[in-house]
Structures are given as C-alpha cells and as structure tokens.
Coordinates of C-alpha atoms and ligand atoms in Angstrom, one line a residue:
M7 CA 92.1 119.9 87.5
T8 CA 90.8 123.0 85.8
S9 CA 88.9 122.7 82.5
K10 CA 87.0 119.8 81.1
N11 CA 88.7 117.6 78.6
N12 CA 87.0 117.8 75.3
Q13 CA 89.8 116.3 73.1
L14 CA 88.0 112.9 72.8
T15 CA 84.5 114.5 72.3
S16 CA 85.7 116.9 69.6
K17 CA 87.3 114.1 67.6
Q18 CA 85.7 113.7 64.2
A19 CA 84.9 110.1 64.7
W20 CA 83.3 110.7 68.0
K21 CA 81.1 113.4 66.5
A22 CA 80.2 111.1 63.7
L23 CA 79.3 108.4 66.1
A24 CA 77.1 110.7 68.1
A25 CA 75.3 111.7 65.0
N26 CA 75.0 108.0 64.0
Q27 CA 73.4 107.2 67.2
K28 CA 71.1 110.2 67.2
N29 CA 69.8 109.5 63.8
G30 CA 68.6 106.2 65.1
I31 CA 69.9 102.7 64.9
P32 CA 67.0 100.4 63.9
H33 CA 65.9 97.7 66.3
L34 CA 68.0 94.5 66.4
R35 CA 64.9 92.8 64.9
D36 CA 65.1 95.1 61.9
L37 CA 68.8 95.0 61.5
F38 CA 68.6 91.2 61.3
T39 CA 65.7 91.3 58.9
K40 CA 67.4 93.9 56.6
D41 CA 70.7 91.9 56.4
P42 CA 70.1 88.1 56.2
K43 CA 73.8 87.5 56.6
R44 CA 74.3 89.6 59.7
G45 CA 74.6 86.8 62.1
E46 CA 77.4 85.2 60.2
K47 CA 79.0 88.5 59.1
M48 CA 79.4 90.1 62.4
T49 CA 81.6 87.4 63.8
L50 CA 85.2 86.8 64.1
E51 CA 87.5 84.0 64.9
A52 CA 91.0 84.7 66.2
A53 CA 93.5 82.9 68.4
G54 CA 91.0 80.0 68.9
L55 CA 88.2 82.2 70.3
F56 CA 85.1 82.9 68.3
L57 CA 83.2 86.1 68.8
D58 CA 79.5 86.8 67.7
Y59 CA 79.1 90.7 68.0
S60 CA 76.1 90.8 65.7
K61 CA 73.5 91.3 68.6
N62 CA 74.9 94.8 69.2
R63 CA 73.1 98.0 68.2
I64 CA 75.4 98.8 65.4
T65 CA 75.1 99.2 61.7
D66 CA 78.0 98.6 59.2
E67 CA 78.4 102.4 59.3
T68 CA 78.6 102.4 63.2
F69 CA 81.3 99.8 62.9
R70 CA 83.3 101.7 60.4
L71 CA 83.1 104.8 62.6
L72 CA 84.3 103.0 65.7
L73 CA 87.2 101.7 63.8
N74 CA 87.9 105.4 62.8
L75 CA 87.7 106.3 66.5
A76 CA 90.4 103.9 67.3
T77 CA 92.6 105.1 64.5
E78 CA 92.1 108.7 65.3
S79 CA 92.8 108.0 69.0
G80 CA 96.2 106.6 67.9
L81 CA 95.5 103.2 69.3
K82 CA 98.2 101.6 67.2
D83 CA 100.9 103.8 68.6
H84 CA 99.5 103.1 72.2
I85 CA 99.8 99.4 71.6
D86 CA 103.4 99.7 70.2
A87 CA 104.4 101.9 73.0
M88 CA 103.3 99.2 75.7
F89 CA 104.9 96.2 73.8
N90 CA 108.1 98.3 73.4
G91 CA 108.4 98.9 77.1
E92 CA 107.8 102.6 77.0
K93 CA 106.9 104.1 80.5
I94 CA 103.1 104.4 79.7
N95 CA 102.3 104.3 83.5
I96 CA 103.2 107.9 83.7
T97 CA 102.0 108.7 87.3
E98 CA 104.3 106.0 88.5
N99 CA 107.0 106.2 85.8
R100 CA 106.7 102.7 84.9
S101 CA 106.7 100.3 81.9
V102 CA 103.6 98.1 81.6
L103 CA 104.9 94.8 80.5
H104 CA 102.6 91.9 81.6
V105 CA 103.1 90.9 78.0
A106 CA 106.8 90.2 78.7
L107 CA 105.6 87.6 81.4
R108 CA 104.3 85.3 78.5
A109 CA 106.9 86.2 75.8
P110 CA 108.8 83.2 74.5
K111 CA 112.4 82.8 75.5
N112 CA 114.0 84.1 72.4
A113 CA 112.0 87.3 72.4
S114 CA 113.6 90.6 73.4
I115 CA 111.8 93.4 75.4
I116 CA 114.0 96.2 76.6
V117 CA 113.4 98.1 79.8
D118 CA 116.0 100.7 80.8
G119 CA 118.5 99.2 78.4
V120 CA 118.0 95.6 79.8
N121 CA 116.2 92.6 78.0
V122 CA 113.8 91.5 80.6
V123 CA 112.7 88.3 78.9
P124 CA 115.7 86.2 80.3
Q125 CA 114.8 87.3 83.8
V126 CA 111.2 86.2 83.3
H127 CA 112.3 82.8 82.1
E128 CA 114.7 82.4 85.0
V129 CA 111.9 83.0 87.5
L130 CA 109.8 80.5 85.5
E131 CA 112.5 77.9 85.8
K132 CA 112.9 78.4 89.6
M133 CA 109.0 78.1 90.0
T134 CA 109.0 75.0 87.8
D135 CA 111.9 73.4 89.9
F136 CA 110.0 74.2 93.1
A137 CA 106.6 73.0 91.7
D138 CA 108.3 69.7 90.6
R139 CA 109.8 69.1 94.1
L140 CA 106.6 70.0 96.0
R141 CA 104.4 68.0 93.7
S142 CA 106.6 65.0 93.7
G143 CA 106.8 65.0 97.5
S144 CA 110.5 65.6 97.6
W145 CA 110.1 69.0 99.3
K146 CA 109.1 68.1 102.8
G147 CA 107.8 70.0 106.0
Y148 CA 110.1 70.6 108.9
S149 CA 109.1 67.3 110.6
G150 CA 109.6 65.3 107.4
K151 CA 106.0 65.1 106.3
R152 CA 104.9 65.6 102.9
I153 CA 103.3 69.1 102.0
R154 CA 99.6 68.5 101.3
N155 CA 98.1 71.9 101.9
I156 CA 99.1 75.2 100.1
I157 CA 97.7 78.5 101.3
N158 CA 98.3 81.6 99.3
I159 CA 98.2 84.7 101.4
G160 CA 97.8 87.8 99.4
I161 CA 95.1 90.4 98.5
G162 CA 93.9 92.2 95.5
G163 CA 96.1 91.4 92.5
S164 CA 98.0 89.1 94.7
D165 CA 94.9 87.1 95.3
L166 CA 92.1 87.4 92.8
G167 CA 94.1 86.0 89.8
P168 CA 95.4 82.9 91.7
V169 CA 92.0 82.3 93.2
M170 CA 90.2 82.7 89.8
A171 CA 92.8 80.5 88.0
Y172 CA 92.5 77.8 90.7
E173 CA 88.8 77.6 90.3
A174 CA 88.8 77.9 86.6
L175 CA 91.4 75.1 86.1
K176 CA 90.4 72.9 89.0
Y177 CA 89.6 70.2 86.4
Y178 CA 93.5 70.1 85.8
C179 CA 94.6 70.3 89.4
D180 CA 96.4 67.8 91.5
R181 CA 93.5 66.6 93.8
S182 CA 95.9 65.2 96.4
L183 CA 96.8 68.8 97.3
T184 CA 94.4 71.2 99.1
F185 CA 94.6 74.9 98.1
R186 CA 93.2 77.7 100.2
F187 CA 93.5 81.4 99.7
V188 CA 93.6 83.9 102.6
S189 CA 93.1 87.6 101.7
N190 CA 90.8 89.4 104.1
I191 CA 92.1 91.1 107.2
D192 CA 88.9 89.7 108.7
G193 CA 90.3 87.0 111.0
T194 CA 87.7 84.6 109.9
D195 CA 89.4 84.2 106.5
F196 CA 92.5 82.8 108.1
A197 CA 90.7 80.9 110.9
E198 CA 88.4 79.0 108.4
A199 CA 91.3 78.4 106.0
V200 CA 93.4 76.4 108.6
I201 CA 90.5 74.9 110.7
D202 CA 90.9 71.4 109.4
L203 CA 94.6 71.5 108.4
N204 CA 97.7 69.9 109.9
S205 CA 100.4 72.5 110.2
E206 CA 103.2 70.1 109.7
E207 CA 101.8 69.4 106.2
T208 CA 101.0 73.1 105.3
L209 CA 103.0 75.5 103.1
F210 CA 102.3 79.3 103.0
I211 CA 103.0 81.3 100.0
V212 CA 103.1 84.9 101.1
S213 CA 102.4 86.8 97.9
S214 CA 102.9 90.5 98.0
K215 CA 104.6 92.8 95.5
T216 CA 105.6 95.3 98.0
F217 CA 105.5 93.1 101.2
T218 CA 104.1 95.9 103.1
T219 CA 100.3 95.4 102.6
I220 CA 98.7 95.4 106.0
E221 CA 96.3 92.7 105.3
T222 CA 98.9 90.3 103.9
M223 CA 101.5 91.0 106.5
T224 CA 99.0 90.6 109.4
N225 CA 97.8 87.3 108.0
A226 CA 101.4 86.1 107.3
L227 CA 102.3 86.9 110.9
T228 CA 99.2 85.0 112.1
A229 CA 100.3 82.0 110.0
R230 CA 103.8 82.1 111.3
D231 CA 102.4 82.0 114.9
W232 CA 100.0 79.2 113.9
L233 CA 102.8 77.2 112.4
L234 CA 105.3 77.8 115.2
K235 CA 102.8 76.5 117.7
A236 CA 103.2 73.1 116.2
F237 CA 107.0 73.4 116.3
K238 CA 107.3 74.7 119.8
G239 CA 108.5 78.1 118.6
D240 CA 111.4 76.6 116.6
D241 CA 111.7 79.1 113.9
K242 CA 113.9 77.0 111.8
A243 CA 110.6 75.5 110.6
I244 CA 109.7 78.7 108.7
A245 CA 112.2 77.9 105.9
K246 CA 110.2 74.7 105.1
H247 CA 106.8 76.1 105.5
F248 CA 107.0 79.6 104.0
V249 CA 107.9 80.8 100.5
A250 CA 107.4 84.3 99.3
V251 CA 106.5 86.0 95.9
S252 CA 107.6 89.5 96.0
T253 CA 109.6 92.3 94.4
N254 CA 111.0 93.2 97.9
A255 CA 113.8 90.9 98.9
A256 CA 114.8 92.9 101.9
L257 CA 111.4 92.8 103.6
V258 CA 111.0 89.1 102.7
E259 CA 114.3 88.4 104.6
K260 CA 113.3 90.5 107.5
F261 CA 110.1 88.5 107.9
G262 CA 112.4 85.4 108.2
I263 CA 111.9 83.7 104.8
D264 CA 114.9 82.4 103.1
T265 CA 115.4 84.5 100.0
A266 CA 116.3 81.2 98.3
N267 CA 112.7 80.6 98.6
M268 CA 111.5 83.8 97.2
F269 CA 110.2 84.1 93.7
G270 CA 110.6 87.6 92.1
F271 CA 108.8 89.8 89.7
W272 CA 109.2 93.5 88.7
D273 CA 107.7 96.9 89.1
W274 CA 106.5 96.8 85.4
V275 CA 104.0 94.1 86.4
G276 CA 100.9 95.7 87.8
G277 CA 99.1 93.7 90.6
R278 CA 96.0 93.1 88.6
Y279 CA 98.1 92.0 85.6
S280 CA 100.3 89.6 87.7
M281 CA 98.5 86.2 87.6
D282 CA 100.9 85.0 85.0
S283 CA 104.0 86.2 87.0
A284 CA 105.3 84.4 90.1
I285 CA 102.0 85.5 91.7
G286 CA 100.8 82.5 89.9
L287 CA 103.0 80.1 91.9
A288 CA 99.9 78.6 93.6
T289 CA 98.4 78.2 90.0
M290 CA 101.5 76.3 88.9
L291 CA 101.5 74.1 92.0
A292 CA 97.9 73.2 91.5
I293 CA 98.0 72.6 87.7
G294 CA 101.6 71.7 87.2
P295 CA 104.3 73.5 85.3
R296 CA 103.4 72.1 81.8
N297 CA 99.8 73.4 82.2
F298 CA 101.0 76.6 83.5
R299 CA 103.2 77.1 80.4
A300 CA 100.2 76.3 78.2
M301 CA 98.3 79.0 79.9
L302 CA 101.2 81.5 79.2
D303 CA 101.1 80.3 75.7
G304 CA 97.4 81.2 75.4
F305 CA 98.1 84.7 76.8
H306 CA 100.9 85.2 74.2
Q307 CA 98.7 84.1 71.4
M308 CA 96.2 86.7 72.3
D309 CA 99.0 89.3 72.7
E310 CA 100.3 88.6 69.3
H311 CA 96.8 88.8 67.9
F312 CA 96.2 92.3 69.5
R313 CA 99.6 93.5 68.5
T314 CA 99.4 92.6 64.9
A315 CA 95.7 92.1 63.6
P316 CA 94.1 95.0 61.8
F317 CA 91.5 96.7 63.9
E318 CA 88.6 95.3 61.9
S319 CA 89.5 91.8 62.7
N320 CA 91.1 92.4 66.1
L321 CA 89.0 90.8 69.0
P322 CA 90.2 93.1 71.9
V323 CA 89.8 96.2 69.7
I324 CA 86.4 95.3 68.6
M325 CA 85.2 94.4 72.0
G326 CA 86.7 97.5 73.4
L327 CA 85.0 99.6 70.9
L328 CA 81.6 98.1 71.4
G329 CA 82.0 98.7 75.0
I330 CA 82.6 102.4 74.3
W331 CA 79.6 102.5 72.1
N332 CA 77.4 101.1 74.7
T333 CA 78.9 103.2 77.6
N334 CA 79.4 106.4 75.9
F335 CA 76.6 106.6 73.3
Y336 CA 73.9 104.5 74.9
G337 CA 74.7 105.4 78.7
A338 CA 75.0 101.8 79.7
E339 CA 76.4 101.8 83.2
T340 CA 77.4 98.2 83.7
V341 CA 78.5 95.1 81.8
A342 CA 77.4 91.6 82.8
V343 CA 79.8 88.9 82.2
L344 CA 78.0 85.7 82.2
P345 CA 80.1 82.5 81.8
Y346 CA 78.2 79.4 81.0
E347 CA 80.8 77.3 82.7
Q348 CA 80.8 76.5 86.3
Y349 CA 84.6 76.5 86.6
L350 CA 84.6 80.2 85.7
K351 CA 82.6 81.2 88.8
R352 CA 85.2 83.5 89.9
F353 CA 85.9 85.0 86.5
P354 CA 83.5 88.0 86.9
A355 CA 85.0 88.9 90.3
Y356 CA 88.5 88.7 88.7
L357 CA 87.4 91.1 85.8
Q358 CA 85.9 93.5 88.3
Q359 CA 89.5 94.5 89.5
L360 CA 91.0 94.3 86.1
T361 CA 88.5 96.5 84.5
M362 CA 87.4 98.8 87.3
E363 CA 90.7 99.5 89.0
S364 CA 92.3 100.1 85.6
N365 CA 89.7 102.3 84.0
G366 CA 87.8 103.8 86.9
K367 CA 89.3 107.1 86.5
H368 CA 88.0 110.7 86.3
V369 CA 90.9 112.7 84.8
T370 CA 92.8 112.2 81.6
L371 CA 96.5 111.5 81.5
D372 CA 97.1 115.2 81.5
G373 CA 95.1 115.6 84.7
V374 CA 92.1 117.2 83.2
E375 CA 88.6 116.1 84.2
V376 CA 86.9 114.0 81.6
D377 CA 83.6 115.0 80.2
Y378 CA 82.5 111.5 79.3
Q379 CA 82.0 108.2 81.3
T380 CA 84.9 105.9 81.7
S381 CA 84.8 102.2 83.0
P382 CA 81.4 100.8 83.4
I383 CA 80.7 98.5 86.4
Y384 CA 81.5 94.8 85.7
W385 CA 79.6 92.2 87.4
G386 CA 78.2 88.6 86.8
E387 CA 77.6 85.1 87.7
P388 CA 77.7 81.8 85.9
G389 CA 74.7 80.7 83.9
T390 CA 72.3 79.2 84.2
N391 CA 72.2 80.2 87.9
G392 CA 71.8 84.0 87.1
Q393 CA 68.8 83.1 84.9
H394 CA 66.8 82.3 88.0
S395 CA 67.7 85.6 89.8
F396 CA 68.8 88.8 88.3
Y397 CA 68.1 88.2 84.4
Q398 CA 64.6 89.5 85.0
L399 CA 66.1 93.1 85.1
I400 CA 68.3 92.5 82.1
H401 CA 65.3 91.4 80.1
Q402 CA 62.5 93.7 81.3
G403 CA 64.1 96.3 83.6
T404 CA 64.5 100.0 82.8
R405 CA 68.3 99.8 82.3
L406 CA 70.5 98.8 79.4
I407 CA 72.8 96.1 80.5
P408 CA 75.2 94.8 77.7
C409 CA 76.1 91.1 78.4
D410 CA 79.1 89.1 77.5
F411 CA 78.1 85.4 77.3
I412 CA 81.0 83.1 77.5
A413 CA 80.4 79.3 76.4
F414 CA 82.4 76.3 75.4
A415 CA 81.5 73.7 72.8
E416 CA 82.9 70.8 74.9
P417 CA 82.1 70.2 78.5
L418 CA 84.9 69.2 80.9
N419 CA 82.4 66.9 82.9
N420 CA 80.3 65.3 80.2
I421 CA 77.3 64.0 81.9
G422 CA 74.0 63.1 80.2
R423 CA 72.2 65.9 78.6
H424 CA 73.6 68.6 80.9
H425 CA 75.8 70.4 78.4
D426 CA 73.2 70.5 75.5
I427 CA 70.8 72.0 78.0
L428 CA 73.4 74.5 79.2
M429 CA 74.3 75.6 75.7
A430 CA 70.6 75.9 74.7
N431 CA 70.2 78.3 77.5
V432 CA 73.2 80.5 76.6
F433 CA 71.9 80.7 73.0
A434 CA 68.3 81.4 74.1
Q435 CA 69.2 84.2 76.5
A436 CA 71.2 86.2 73.8
E437 CA 68.2 85.5 71.4
A438 CA 65.6 86.6 73.8
L439 CA 67.5 89.8 74.7
A440 CA 68.0 90.8 71.2
F441 CA 64.6 90.0 69.7
G442 CA 62.3 90.0 72.6
K443 CA 58.6 89.5 72.2
T444 CA 56.3 92.0 70.8
P445 CA 52.8 92.9 72.0
E446 CA 51.3 91.4 68.9
Q447 CA 53.1 88.1 69.6
V448 CA 51.9 88.1 73.2
R449 CA 48.3 88.9 72.2
S450 CA 48.4 86.3 69.5
E451 CA 49.0 83.7 72.2
G452 CA 45.6 84.7 73.7
V453 CA 47.0 86.6 76.7
P454 CA 44.3 89.0 78.0
E455 CA 45.0 92.6 77.4
W456 CA 45.5 93.5 81.0
L457 CA 48.3 90.9 81.4
A458 CA 49.9 91.5 78.0
P459 CA 52.2 94.4 79.0
H460 CA 53.7 92.3 81.6
K461 CA 54.6 89.7 79.2
V462 CA 56.2 91.9 76.6
F463 CA 59.9 91.8 76.0
E464 CA 61.1 94.9 74.1
G465 CA 64.3 93.3 72.9
N466 CA 67.0 95.2 71.4
R467 CA 69.4 94.5 74.3
P468 CA 72.9 94.1 73.2
S469 CA 75.3 91.1 73.8
N470 CA 78.4 89.5 72.6
T471 CA 78.8 85.7 72.6
I472 CA 82.3 84.4 73.1
M473 CA 82.8 80.7 72.3
A474 CA 85.8 78.3 72.6
Q475 CA 86.3 74.6 72.1
K476 CA 86.8 73.9 75.9
L477 CA 88.2 75.5 79.0
T478 CA 91.8 74.5 79.0
P479 CA 94.7 76.4 80.6
E480 CA 95.6 77.9 77.2
V481 CA 92.0 79.0 76.6
L482 CA 92.0 80.7 80.1
G483 CA 95.2 82.6 79.2
K484 CA 93.6 83.7 75.9
L485 CA 90.4 84.8 77.7
V486 CA 92.2 86.8 80.4
A487 CA 94.5 88.5 77.9
L488 CA 91.5 89.3 75.8
Y489 CA 90.0 91.3 78.6
E490 CA 93.3 92.8 79.4
H491 CA 93.6 94.3 76.0
I492 CA 89.9 95.4 75.9
V493 CA 90.7 97.5 79.1
F494 CA 93.8 98.8 77.2
T495 CA 91.9 99.8 74.2
Q496 CA 89.3 101.6 76.2
G497 CA 91.9 103.3 78.3
A498 CA 93.8 104.4 75.4
I499 CA 90.6 105.9 73.7
W500 CA 89.4 107.5 76.9
N501 CA 93.1 108.8 77.3
I502 CA 93.3 107.8 81.0
G503 CA 95.9 106.1 83.2
S504 CA 94.9 102.5 83.1
F505 CA 97.8 101.3 85.1
D506 CA 97.8 103.2 88.5
Q507 CA 95.3 103.0 91.3
W508 CA 95.5 106.1 93.3
G509 CA 91.9 105.7 94.3
V510 CA 92.7 103.0 96.8
E511 CA 95.1 105.2 98.8
L512 CA 93.0 107.5 100.8
G513 CA 91.0 104.8 102.6
K514 CA 94.3 103.1 103.5
V515 CA 95.7 106.2 105.1
L516 CA 92.6 107.1 107.0
A517 CA 92.5 103.4 108.4
Q518 CA 96.0 103.9 109.7
R519 CA 95.0 106.9 111.5
I520 CA 91.9 105.1 113.1
I521 CA 93.6 101.8 114.1
P522 CA 95.4 103.4 117.2
E523 CA 92.1 105.1 118.1
L524 CA 90.5 101.7 118.3
E525 CA 93.4 99.9 120.0
S526 CA 94.2 102.6 122.6
K527 CA 93.7 101.6 126.2
T528 CA 92.8 105.1 127.1
E529 CA 89.9 106.9 125.6
P530 CA 91.1 108.7 122.6
E531 CA 89.9 112.0 121.2
P532 CA 89.2 111.2 117.7
R533 CA 89.4 114.3 115.4
H534 CA 87.4 113.3 112.5
D535 CA 83.8 114.4 111.4
T536 CA 81.1 114.0 113.9
S537 CA 79.9 110.8 112.1
T538 CA 83.2 109.0 112.2
N539 CA 83.9 110.1 115.8
N540 CA 80.5 108.8 116.9
L541 CA 81.2 105.4 115.1
I542 CA 84.6 105.1 116.8
R543 CA 83.2 105.8 120.3
R544 CA 80.2 103.4 119.6
Y545 CA 82.6 100.6 118.5
R546 CA 84.9 101.0 121.5
K547 CA 81.9 100.8 123.9
Q548 CA 80.5 97.8 122.2
R549 CA 83.6 95.9 121.6
R550 CA 84.2 93.2 124.2
S551 CA 87.7 91.7 124.4
E552 CA 87.9 88.1 125.2
Ligands
LIG157 C1 96.5 95.9 91.7 C2 96.6 96.7 92.9 C3 96.3 96.0 94.2 C4 97.5 95.1 94.8 C5 97.2 94.8 96.3 C6 98.2 93.9 96.9 O1 96.7 96.3 90.7 O2 97.9 97.3 93.0 O3 95.2 95.2 94.2 O4 97.7 94.0 94.0 O5 97.0 95.9 97.0 O6 99.4 94.5 96.9 P1 100.8 93.7 97.2 O7 101.0 92.7 96.2 O8 101.8 94.8 97.2 O9 100.6 93.2 98.6

C-alpha cells in the first residue's frame, strides 16, 4: 500500500461533478420552484418498484454527470463480468454469482466450464421436497412426534438474511410452526431460544457455509447435547432433528448429520448474498416453497432490470450514483433506511451487513489506498417509531443524513385508519426534510424572536422514496436485489473489492489466542499489550464458575 489512488478522482466526470457541486446546487425549495415538473420527472418505475429521487440535491446537469461517471467507470463491463461468472472476487479468486441462485431453469451461467443453473435447481427441488414433508407433518421427530419448532443456527450471512426474511414475510408464514434464530456465542441466545420448547418437536438447521465458524459450531454442539438429553444419549435421534446447510460435506458428516439431509451451495455465493440459496431453508419452511419461488422471481426481475436497463432508467444504478453524490461530494457519512412497514423491522440490520461488509474497504482492487470515502454507515428503524426518537437530528442536527424511505400502497393488516396515517407520515417526513420551515414562516406564526431559531428547519435534506404495491415475497426479493446492485454499482465505481471481508479476520484470530488464556486452570502469562493483559487478569479474577 504505497501511493494514494487518484484514478477515480482524476476522472473527467468526477472533476465535473466536483465543479458542479462547488458552483452551488440551489436549495431544494428553489429547484422545485424553478421546475414545476420536478416531482414527476425525477421518478422511475421499474420491476414493480417506484422511486422518487426528486428530493436529492441534484440538477439535470448533476444527473447527467453522474451517469457519465458510471459510463467512464466501465460499470456496464463490470455488470457483464458478474453475470458472466468471471472471477471478480479477485482476492479469493471466485465468481460472484448470487444472480445464478434466482436464474430460471433454462438459463445458463458457466463457472469453470460448468453450467451452474441445473445445480441450483437441483438444490431447490431438494429443499422443496423437504419443506413439503416437514410442513405436511410427514417428517417426524425421533419419537414420532410432529416437528413444530425450527431453530436456525448460523451467524452473519447465515443468519441475518433468514431472520430478516422471516420477519418480513411473517404474514405469509405457517403459524403452527415456531421459528427461532440462534446466532450469538453468548449462551443466552441459545438458552432463550429453547426455553419453552419440547426437544422432541424441534428441528435444528445448522447453517454454515464453511461449517467451521466457532459461534455456529459451539451452538450446534450445545443443541446436540440439549436434544440428546431428551433421548437419553441415543445419537440416532440426530438424523431426525438436525439438517445442515453448507458447502462442506466432510465436516457435516463428521458432526453426525446425515449428508442426505444436507443442502448445498457453492463458493461463488457470498455469505451476505446467500439468503436466496439453501441458507434460505428456514425461510422456505416458514413461507412454503411457492412463496419462496415467488421471492426468487422478484430477485430475478430486479437482476434483469439491472443487467439490461440503460443507466438513466436503471433503479440500482441511479440509487448507487445518488449515494456516491451524497457520500463523496456532500460528505454524508451515513444513510438512514426507514421502512414504513412494521414487518421490515430487521431490514436495516440486514442492509448493514450487505452494504458495510461489502464496501467498507480502504484500498482499491489494486491494493492502493483510496483518497475518497467508501461505504457510508447504514442504519435505521421502522417509521413511525423513529420519528419519536432520532428524527430530530435528521431534521435539525448538524449532520447531513440522506434517507431512504420505503412504503407500500396496501397494508397487510388493514385496520381502521392506521395505514393512511402511516403513509401520511412517510410523505410528510420527506416533505419536511426537503423544504423545511424558513425563519419568515416561523415568525409569521407569531413565534417570539428568541424562540424562532429553535423552530426553524433549514430543509434541503435529501431523501429517496421507494414505493411498492404491498409487501409480498416477490417484492421483498426485488428490494433486496435492488440494494445488492446498489452496493455493486458503488463498489465498481469506487474500484474496491465488494465481495471479500478480510476486515473480520484479525479479531477472530486474536480471540483464538485469548480463549485458552481465559480457560486455563493455571494462571497464564498473557503476552498482549498492557491493557489487554490487564482485562484478561481482571476477568479471570471476577469470573466465578458455577
Ligand atoms: C458474509 C460473511 C460472514 C459469514 C459468517 C458465517 O458475507 O462471509 O458474515 O456469513 O461468518 O460464516 P459461515 O456460513 O461459514 O458459518
């Protein structure tokens, strides 16, 4: 890592964008006054999603220059390279083919000379067969009882997608089944997940691409002990109560799970891009195979839109570019994702991994330090709850927080006036952020001079509004694929490796060194820095074993 990378910042379009921003983009109030059609013009409808991006600090010229940046960065070639199965994950020498997971049966995507689409459909068939047997009650536990509880054990990419999808699609779930998700190494996670469950009616899905992740393997072993207690140690019970989702058949077998009950995937599926692979088995069990296929179809529709639509009418490209504009030219450090849909409560958490693990990188693909910001911090909560807590800062704080509002025309639970009030709020928030309230408006309301500054909203705060008809499995697929491709667009322009995650390794290695120092019966001589040594000694002193 020697010199700074200046390839991106010396691009013609980049320089033109910097000049465009420096010359001053008028306040959103003025942009809307000058162009009475702006609110209708700066919108786009594609693959069943509607995007209003008019409340961003852009002019027509900015928009044109952003599209130039995409072209000058070779975005089209990058997209084609991914869809063609090229090994664009260069630090791990892998293809990046989550798009193959939702490709139709007759598609062909070649990796190392082999069409991977038939393999994808073979696993889907196997998942479908298992889901049908489990949901109908014909798959029984070892003592002949029907399985009523499903616990997914996995972490990171093997947890966040299944949890998010389960919550998002709860409306479509079989309510006679209970679903729980255990991820944390903190024993509380497991303890609370099983506290009220009968092990004879419980199935564990051990979801781990590598089958080596310490959290997942420790939780899986604890689950095995918990189960075997009910069966007096008879390990034949395992075959009826454990299935695995993994790429590592050898380790699955070693754990004692029958590989006939293993659902595979491939090294070209990244963990955070795997919710539509066999990692989605819990999702399929919850919503049923038909709904799962509908979700895949939604993903695929967005893939096709991203692959084929011209940049000026391409949803992920436009949102990706607007994100770059806010991050790199306005210095926005975060993006708030604000779904006005209670079922999407875990969507921001899911996006945190997708966006930040993918694009939280400090060197280019060539290993040169970047001289521009990469991924912003993603966060958020469902509306309207957030309005009564952190929105204050978004409206009147000193930071610029671009917001993505997500809303649906039809509620899933149509109760009284709730949905109209919900939607009124999402529209009002975007309006207030963009247009604010001037000192003149405040004074004209008779507010005394000393109080007026506190009641002023400067406005000019950017947001996107995404709308769809209603939250269905298909729409969820579209939404997730939309953000996957936003991440791709930005990673391609920033010229970074969006598909590795070396940044999670160091902490894992250090923890492996510390574990024996904490567990040792004799006093260890920790050889870390003085702070870490002191913390280890203090912990050992305070820890009381039961
Ligand atoms: C995601 C990451 C990471 C991974 C977990 C779980 O992109 O690779 O979050 O999903 O570390 O890994 P396993 O599935 O191998 O247990």
